[in-house]
């Protein structure tokens, strides 16, 4: 979501004649697009601001947008008096106001709903991978999560507006569509004529577009994985066989305290249905360790479920108490050292699962999408349908194909190596 927001901000400023620079010392405006989901992310923003104010031109504008802006509000100006603007995740389209009035301080952390989607200009060239937000905010209210506060209640965009964006990017270079939302599979829109639309309708309509070859969506809430959506994996080959469906914990007690009211049986049942709809599907998850009150035995149940589902590509985090959340005031907060030990153990398991899956790809041919040059600039990075990076040699004297069949020749935990089949 933040990558998408960043692209829209860049397009907004480019439409006003500005260009991007990598040098803080050259910049006329410096914008930090921020994440507040864990305290570490918020702390990084403030330490970056401290560095930037030393390096920037004295009259350059500096500000924060996104969830830390919403989390801090006017307090951000107190902490960093040089800040010119603080704009929340649903009000960054107000940025031009500060360009017109550089002497004022601009604060807007309103939850303006869908206003920003209508007000922002669209780029006339899409990247091959286009992010399309379809809903924003979240009604789930997991007790650890700041998102319902920073991004507000859940709102789904009108079906026609989403399809308008999809067609625009499909006509200007997109090959892959990634639908976005904090609770993306909860997408529900009722048109003025009463027609109801779900994520499955968006996928079906998007798959009809010739230019679009790959479709995916993130992030999914387990109990919103309805049968119509599961069926898309059976019927729609352009939908990639990969799904991020966070379980967060394998302990029923912890899930209850997290206010995630699903049973492990239900979760496993959904995974089984997905696997019978699409036998090659792989699942990834997010995990939180060290949630208040988590016992050793709760943690062992998380290890068990990770092993049982055989997740690939998961994200794991130490629980971080956040303002405006219920869990921050719960008793039995877990000491940092125990959180670190549990995270280490879980990461070891998740890394092994990922390595095993990567190794199982050796010898297979996968249809992969070009991402760009690797760090050395000598090779290319493609993405497999499972989002694994796959490194290949640059083809001689020809432009590399955007989509390529790649034979996987070797694998490590972090990446695959392969060769493009001509
Ligand atoms: N502490 C640690 N991790 C968190 N997440 C959300 N809130 C917190 C928190 N307070 C994680 C969840 C979520 C991912 C985006 O971030 O695992 O799925
Ligand atoms: Fe946060 Fe996701 Fe829970 Fe919504 S479903 S409250 S975004 S963790």
XYZ file of C-alpha atoms in Angstrom, residues 78-255:
178
model
C 6.671 19.608 18.532
C 9.163 16.754 18.083
C 10.621 18.145 14.847
C 9.967 21.926 14.600
C 11.464 22.071 11.065
C 8.565 19.990 9.689
C 6.402 21.855 7.166
C 3.627 19.294 6.699
C 2.053 16.288 8.378
C -0.482 14.511 6.146
C -2.266 11.267 6.984
C -2.676 8.280 4.640
C -5.967 9.593 3.319
C -5.015 13.248 2.892
C -1.697 13.271 1.033
C -3.512 14.622 -2.034
C -3.492 17.945 -0.112
C 0.288 18.241 -0.714
C -0.071 20.999 -3.357
C -1.387 23.323 -0.610
C 2.067 23.422 0.969
C 3.687 24.156 -2.404
C 1.368 27.125 -2.787
C 1.864 28.335 0.793
C 5.346 27.221 1.839
C 5.318 29.495 4.895
C 2.440 27.753 6.614
C 2.390 24.524 8.564
C 0.029 22.035 7.000
C -1.635 19.443 9.215
C -4.323 17.140 7.882
C -4.843 13.694 9.346
C -8.545 13.385 8.475
C -9.917 10.073 7.349
C -11.321 11.431 4.101
C -12.473 8.072 2.741
C -12.041 7.752 -0.988
C -11.498 11.418 -1.789
C -7.785 10.990 -2.611
C -8.504 8.461 -5.373
C -10.580 11.042 -7.263
C -8.213 13.944 -6.768
C -4.872 12.446 -7.716
C -3.648 12.573 -11.314
C -2.973 9.265 -13.075
C 0.372 8.498 -14.628
C 0.346 7.998 -18.416
C 2.787 5.091 -18.138
C 2.176 2.141 -15.840
C 4.887 -0.128 -14.469
C 4.505 -3.768 -15.586
C 3.315 -4.547 -12.055
C 0.433 -2.227 -11.202
C -0.936 -1.927 -7.668
C -4.647 -1.167 -7.581
C -6.154 -0.374 -4.163
C -9.716 -1.625 -3.918
C -10.461 -1.031 -0.278
C -8.862 0.888 2.532
C -9.062 0.686 6.317
C -10.130 -2.284 8.392
C -13.102 -3.239 10.553
C -11.474 -6.261 12.163
C -9.998 -4.482 15.163
C -7.326 -7.025 16.068
C -6.289 -5.893 19.537
C -2.599 -5.332 18.600
C -3.163 -3.362 15.414
C -2.982 0.399 14.887
C -4.314 0.220 11.304
C -8.024 0.700 12.146
C -6.913 3.928 13.865
C -4.487 5.164 11.194
C -6.401 4.103 8.075
C -9.883 4.152 9.567
C -12.948 2.013 9.019
C -13.124 -0.207 5.994
C -14.359 1.349 2.732
C -14.550 -0.435 -0.636
C -14.086 1.584 -3.817
C -16.859 1.498 -6.438
C -16.460 -1.424 -8.865
C -16.512 0.886 -11.920
C -13.804 3.146 -10.475
C -11.542 0.156 -9.824
C -12.126 -1.244 -13.321
C -11.468 2.200 -14.790
C -8.040 2.167 -13.096
C -7.406 -1.436 -14.171
C -8.162 -0.616 -17.810
C -6.021 2.511 -17.644
C -2.958 0.607 -16.403
C -3.638 -2.302 -18.797
C -3.560 0.181 -21.701
C -0.399 1.914 -20.485
C 1.956 -0.985 -19.784
C 0.678 -3.184 -16.948
C 1.048 -6.961 -17.280
C 0.354 -7.871 -13.673
C -2.345 -6.471 -11.386
C -2.028 -6.661 -7.622
C -5.260 -5.700 -5.861
C -4.562 -4.058 -2.527
C -6.376 -3.607 0.728
C -5.729 -4.058 4.427
C -8.583 -6.552 4.259
C -8.607 -7.082 0.513
C -10.834 -10.150 0.374
C -13.458 -8.305 2.420
C -14.094 -6.114 -0.665
C -17.834 -5.489 -0.962
C -19.470 -2.840 -3.080
C -23.154 -2.302 -3.753
C -23.794 -0.207 -6.869
C -26.657 2.334 -6.940
C -28.721 -0.199 -8.965
C -28.323 -2.739 -6.144
C -25.753 -4.988 -7.868
C -23.287 -6.393 -5.359
C -19.651 -6.816 -6.266
C -16.979 -8.915 -4.537
C -13.279 -9.422 -5.156
C -14.112 -12.434 -7.340
C -16.022 -10.089 -9.712
C -12.991 -7.825 -10.009
C -10.729 -10.791 -10.753
C -13.099 -12.193 -13.387
C -13.451 -8.826 -15.156
C -9.700 -8.155 -15.027
C -8.797 -11.600 -16.383
C -10.770 -10.785 -19.557
C -8.228 -8.086 -20.479
C -5.705 -9.444 -22.986
C -2.779 -7.338 -21.759
C -3.095 -8.630 -18.197
C -1.314 -11.944 -17.651
C -1.040 -12.187 -13.876
C -3.439 -11.244 -11.085
C -2.936 -11.397 -7.334
C -4.222 -9.696 -4.200
C -2.999 -8.918 -0.710
C -3.650 -9.112 2.258
C -6.388 -11.603 3.073
C -8.288 -12.252 6.273
C -8.979 -15.982 6.774
C -12.718 -15.862 7.389
C -13.321 -13.592 4.377
C -12.002 -16.317 2.065
C -15.441 -17.051 0.620
C -16.246 -19.929 -1.752
C -16.665 -17.630 -4.789
C -13.116 -16.401 -4.232
C -11.679 -19.882 -3.623
C -13.369 -20.927 -6.868
C -11.402 -18.273 -8.771
C -8.265 -20.314 -8.090
C -9.950 -23.246 -9.837
C -11.316 -21.373 -12.837
C -8.998 -18.450 -13.495
C -5.486 -19.433 -14.646
C -4.285 -15.809 -14.601
C -4.801 -15.715 -10.831
C -1.396 -16.635 -9.396
C -1.235 -19.779 -7.213
C 0.031 -17.837 -4.219
C -1.827 -16.337 -1.281
C -0.789 -14.337 1.774
C -3.329 -15.274 4.459
C -1.942 -14.314 7.871
C -2.743 -16.637 10.761
C -0.694 -14.563 13.283
C -0.659 -17.316 15.947
C -1.296 -21.056 16.212
C -2.743 -20.815 19.724
C -6.530 -20.595 20.104
C -6.076 -18.664 23.379
C -3.802 -16.087 21.795
C -6.099 -15.762 18.768
